[in-house]
GROMACS .gro file of N, CA and C in nm:
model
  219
    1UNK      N    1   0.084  -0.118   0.000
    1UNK     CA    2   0.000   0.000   0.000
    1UNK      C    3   0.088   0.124   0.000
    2UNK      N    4   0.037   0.208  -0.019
    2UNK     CA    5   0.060   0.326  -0.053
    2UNK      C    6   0.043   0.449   0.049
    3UNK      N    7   0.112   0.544   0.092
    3UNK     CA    8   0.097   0.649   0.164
    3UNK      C    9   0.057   0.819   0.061
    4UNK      N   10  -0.017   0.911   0.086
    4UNK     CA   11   0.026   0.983   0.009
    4UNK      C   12   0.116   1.085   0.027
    5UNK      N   13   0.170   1.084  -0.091
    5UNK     CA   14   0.341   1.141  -0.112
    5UNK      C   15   0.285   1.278  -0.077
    6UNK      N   16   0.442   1.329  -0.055
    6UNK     CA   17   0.442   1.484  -0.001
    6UNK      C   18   0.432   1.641  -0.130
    7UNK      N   19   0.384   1.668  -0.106
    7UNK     CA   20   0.283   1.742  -0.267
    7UNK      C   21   0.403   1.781  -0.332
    8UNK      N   22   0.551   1.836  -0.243
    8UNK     CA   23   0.641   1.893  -0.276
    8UNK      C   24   0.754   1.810  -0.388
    9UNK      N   25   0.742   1.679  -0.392
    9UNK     CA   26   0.788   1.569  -0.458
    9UNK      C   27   0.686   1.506  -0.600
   10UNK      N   28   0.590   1.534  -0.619
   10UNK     CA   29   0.506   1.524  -0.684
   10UNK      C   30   0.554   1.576  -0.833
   11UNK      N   31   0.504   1.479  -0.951
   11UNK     CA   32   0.553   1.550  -1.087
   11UNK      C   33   0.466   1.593  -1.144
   12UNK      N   34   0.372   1.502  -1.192
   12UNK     CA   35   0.270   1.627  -1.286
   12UNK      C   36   0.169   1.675  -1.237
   13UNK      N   37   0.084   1.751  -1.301
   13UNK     CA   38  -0.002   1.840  -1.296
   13UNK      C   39  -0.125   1.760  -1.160
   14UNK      N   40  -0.152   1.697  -1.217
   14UNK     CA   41  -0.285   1.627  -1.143
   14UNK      C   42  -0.199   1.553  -1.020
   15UNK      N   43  -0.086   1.517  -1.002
   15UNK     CA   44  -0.046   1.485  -0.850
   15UNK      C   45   0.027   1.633  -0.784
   16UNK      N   46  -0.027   1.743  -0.845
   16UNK     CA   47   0.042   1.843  -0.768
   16UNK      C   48  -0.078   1.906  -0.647
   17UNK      N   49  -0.174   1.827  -0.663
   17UNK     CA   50  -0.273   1.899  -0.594
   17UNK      C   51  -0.239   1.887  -0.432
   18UNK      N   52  -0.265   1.949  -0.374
   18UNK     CA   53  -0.254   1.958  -0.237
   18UNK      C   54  -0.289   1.876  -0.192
   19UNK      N   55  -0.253   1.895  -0.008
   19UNK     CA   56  -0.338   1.755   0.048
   19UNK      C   57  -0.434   1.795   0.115
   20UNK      N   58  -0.492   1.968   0.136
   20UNK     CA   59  -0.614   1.959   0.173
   20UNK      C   60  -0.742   1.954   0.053
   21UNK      N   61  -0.697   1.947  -0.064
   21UNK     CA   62  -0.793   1.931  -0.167
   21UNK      C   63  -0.817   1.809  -0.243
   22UNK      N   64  -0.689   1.686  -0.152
   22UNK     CA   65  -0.716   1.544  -0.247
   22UNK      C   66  -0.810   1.470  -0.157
   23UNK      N   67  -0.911   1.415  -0.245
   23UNK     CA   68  -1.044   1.326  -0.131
   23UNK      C   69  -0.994   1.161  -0.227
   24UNK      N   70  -1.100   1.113  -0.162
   24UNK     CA   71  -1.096   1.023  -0.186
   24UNK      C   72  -1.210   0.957  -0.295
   25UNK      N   73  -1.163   0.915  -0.386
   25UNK     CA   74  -1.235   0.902  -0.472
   25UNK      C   75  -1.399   0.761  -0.493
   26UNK      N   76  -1.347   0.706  -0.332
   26UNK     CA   77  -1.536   0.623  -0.336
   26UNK      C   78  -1.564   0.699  -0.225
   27UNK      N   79  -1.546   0.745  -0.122
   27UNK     CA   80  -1.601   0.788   0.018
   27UNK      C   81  -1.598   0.945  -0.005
   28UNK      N   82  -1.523   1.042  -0.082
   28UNK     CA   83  -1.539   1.132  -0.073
   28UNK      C   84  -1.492   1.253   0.065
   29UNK      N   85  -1.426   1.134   0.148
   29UNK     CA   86  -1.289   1.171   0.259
   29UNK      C   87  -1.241   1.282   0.226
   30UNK      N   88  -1.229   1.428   0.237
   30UNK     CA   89  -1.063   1.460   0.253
   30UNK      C   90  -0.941   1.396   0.276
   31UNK      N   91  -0.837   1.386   0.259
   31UNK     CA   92  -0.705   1.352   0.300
   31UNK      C   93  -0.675   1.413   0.440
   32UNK      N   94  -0.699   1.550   0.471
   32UNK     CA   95  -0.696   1.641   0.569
   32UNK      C   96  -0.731   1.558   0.669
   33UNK      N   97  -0.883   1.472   0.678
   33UNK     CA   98  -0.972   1.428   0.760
   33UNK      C   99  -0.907   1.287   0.784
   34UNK      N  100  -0.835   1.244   0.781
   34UNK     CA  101  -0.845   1.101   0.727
   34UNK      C  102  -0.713   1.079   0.912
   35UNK      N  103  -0.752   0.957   0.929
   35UNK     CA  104  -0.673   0.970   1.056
   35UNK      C  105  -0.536   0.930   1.027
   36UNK      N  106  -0.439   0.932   1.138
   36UNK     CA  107  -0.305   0.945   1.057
   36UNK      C  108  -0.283   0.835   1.080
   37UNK      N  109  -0.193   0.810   0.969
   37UNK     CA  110  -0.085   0.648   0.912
   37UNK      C  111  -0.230   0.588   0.851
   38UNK      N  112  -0.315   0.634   0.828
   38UNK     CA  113  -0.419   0.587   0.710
   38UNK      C  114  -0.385   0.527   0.580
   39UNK      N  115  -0.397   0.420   0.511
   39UNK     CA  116  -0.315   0.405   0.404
   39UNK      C  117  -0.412   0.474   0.256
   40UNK      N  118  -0.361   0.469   0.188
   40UNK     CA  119  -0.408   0.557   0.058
   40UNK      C  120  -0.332   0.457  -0.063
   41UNK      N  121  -0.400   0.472  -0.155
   41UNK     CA  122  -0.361   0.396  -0.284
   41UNK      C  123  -0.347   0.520  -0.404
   42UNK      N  124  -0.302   0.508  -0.532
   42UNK     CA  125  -0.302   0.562  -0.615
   42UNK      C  126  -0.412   0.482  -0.715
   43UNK      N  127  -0.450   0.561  -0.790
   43UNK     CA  128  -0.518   0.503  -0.929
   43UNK      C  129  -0.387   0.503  -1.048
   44UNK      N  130  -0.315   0.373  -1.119
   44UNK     CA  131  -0.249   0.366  -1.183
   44UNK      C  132  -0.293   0.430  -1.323
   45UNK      N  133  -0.433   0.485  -1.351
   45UNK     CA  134  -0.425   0.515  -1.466
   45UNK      C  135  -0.469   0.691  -1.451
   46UNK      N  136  -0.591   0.757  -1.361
   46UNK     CA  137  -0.571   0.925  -1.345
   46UNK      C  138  -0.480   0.964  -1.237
   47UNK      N  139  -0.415   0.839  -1.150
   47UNK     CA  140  -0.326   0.939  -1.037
   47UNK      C  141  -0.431   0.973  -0.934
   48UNK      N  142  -0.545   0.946  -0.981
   48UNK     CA  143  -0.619   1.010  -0.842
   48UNK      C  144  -0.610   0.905  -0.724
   49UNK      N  145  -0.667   0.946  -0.605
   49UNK     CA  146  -0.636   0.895  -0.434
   49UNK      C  147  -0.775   0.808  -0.437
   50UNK      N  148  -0.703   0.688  -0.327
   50UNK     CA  149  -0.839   0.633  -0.261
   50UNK      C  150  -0.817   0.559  -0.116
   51UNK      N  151  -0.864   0.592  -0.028
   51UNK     CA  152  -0.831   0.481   0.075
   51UNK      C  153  -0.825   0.344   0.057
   52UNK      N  154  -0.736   0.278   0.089
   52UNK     CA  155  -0.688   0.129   0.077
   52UNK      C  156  -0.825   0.095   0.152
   53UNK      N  157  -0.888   0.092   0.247
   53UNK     CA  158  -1.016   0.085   0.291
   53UNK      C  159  -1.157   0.039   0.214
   54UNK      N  160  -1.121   0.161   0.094
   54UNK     CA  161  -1.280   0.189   0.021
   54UNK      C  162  -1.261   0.107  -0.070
   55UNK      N  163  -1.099   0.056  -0.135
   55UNK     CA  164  -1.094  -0.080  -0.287
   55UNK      C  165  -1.089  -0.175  -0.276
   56UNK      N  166  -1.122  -0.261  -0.373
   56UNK     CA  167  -1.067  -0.397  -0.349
   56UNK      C  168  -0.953  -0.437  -0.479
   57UNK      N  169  -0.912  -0.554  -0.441
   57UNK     CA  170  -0.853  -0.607  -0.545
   57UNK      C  171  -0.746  -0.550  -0.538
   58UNK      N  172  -0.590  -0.581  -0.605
   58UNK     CA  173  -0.480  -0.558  -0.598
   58UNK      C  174  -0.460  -0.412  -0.575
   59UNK      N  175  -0.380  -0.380  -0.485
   59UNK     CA  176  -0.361  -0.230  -0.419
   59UNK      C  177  -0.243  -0.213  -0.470
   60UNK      N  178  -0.170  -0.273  -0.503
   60UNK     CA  179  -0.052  -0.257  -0.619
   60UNK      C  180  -0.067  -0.151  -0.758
   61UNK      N  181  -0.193  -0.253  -0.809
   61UNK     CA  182  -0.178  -0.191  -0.904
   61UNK      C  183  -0.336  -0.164  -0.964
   62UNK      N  184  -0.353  -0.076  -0.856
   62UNK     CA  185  -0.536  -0.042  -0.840
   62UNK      C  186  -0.565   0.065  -0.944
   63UNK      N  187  -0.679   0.061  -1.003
   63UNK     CA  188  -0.732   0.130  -1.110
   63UNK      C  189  -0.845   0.131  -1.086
   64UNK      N  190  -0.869   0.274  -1.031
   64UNK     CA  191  -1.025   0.318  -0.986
   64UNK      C  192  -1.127   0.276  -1.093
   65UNK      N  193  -1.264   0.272  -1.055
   65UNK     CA  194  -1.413   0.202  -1.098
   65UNK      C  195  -1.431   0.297  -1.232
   66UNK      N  196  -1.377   0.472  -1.200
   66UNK     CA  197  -1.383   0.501  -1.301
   66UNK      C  198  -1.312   0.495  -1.416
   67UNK      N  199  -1.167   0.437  -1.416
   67UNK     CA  200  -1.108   0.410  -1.493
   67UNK      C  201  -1.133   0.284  -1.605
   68UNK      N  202  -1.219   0.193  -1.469
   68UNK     CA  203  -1.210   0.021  -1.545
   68UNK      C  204  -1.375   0.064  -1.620
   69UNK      N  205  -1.446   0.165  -1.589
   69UNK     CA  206  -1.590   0.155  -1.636
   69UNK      C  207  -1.600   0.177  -1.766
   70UNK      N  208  -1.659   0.076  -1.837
   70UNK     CA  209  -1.686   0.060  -1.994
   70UNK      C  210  -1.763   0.185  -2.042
   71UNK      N  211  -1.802   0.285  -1.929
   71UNK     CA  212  -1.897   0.416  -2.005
   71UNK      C  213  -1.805   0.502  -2.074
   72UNK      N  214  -1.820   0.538  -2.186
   72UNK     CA  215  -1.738   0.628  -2.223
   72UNK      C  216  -1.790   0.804  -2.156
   73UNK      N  217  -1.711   0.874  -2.146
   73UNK     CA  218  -1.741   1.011  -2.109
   73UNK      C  219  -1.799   1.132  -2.229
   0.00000   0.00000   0.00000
């Protein structure tokens, strides 16, 4: 699992966001809120956050619901 990195180490655009503005992408958590040594995952394909909590399935190499969802946008 995954911790989230320190914003200052961060490379592109969409992991530069802060950590009082990254939530969590099924619960809708702040990061801010979240109690400490909480674990956090990445989405391997937007970079966005999720609590190791709220996914299932390999936390390695996790790819949020919206990524795997056959809807196109």
């Amino acid at each position: 699992m995954f911790r989230l990195p320190n914003p200052k180490k961060r490379k592109s655009q969409r992991d530069s966001t802060n950590d009082e503005s990254t939530i969590c992408l099924e619960c809708t958590e702040f990061y801010v809120n979240s109690v400490p040594g909480e674990q956090w995952v990445q989405c391997i394909t937007c970079k966005l956050w999720a609590h190791s909590k709220c996914v299932r399935g390999n936390l390695m190499f996790f790819e949020c619901k919206h990524c795997t969802s056959d809807i196109e946008d």
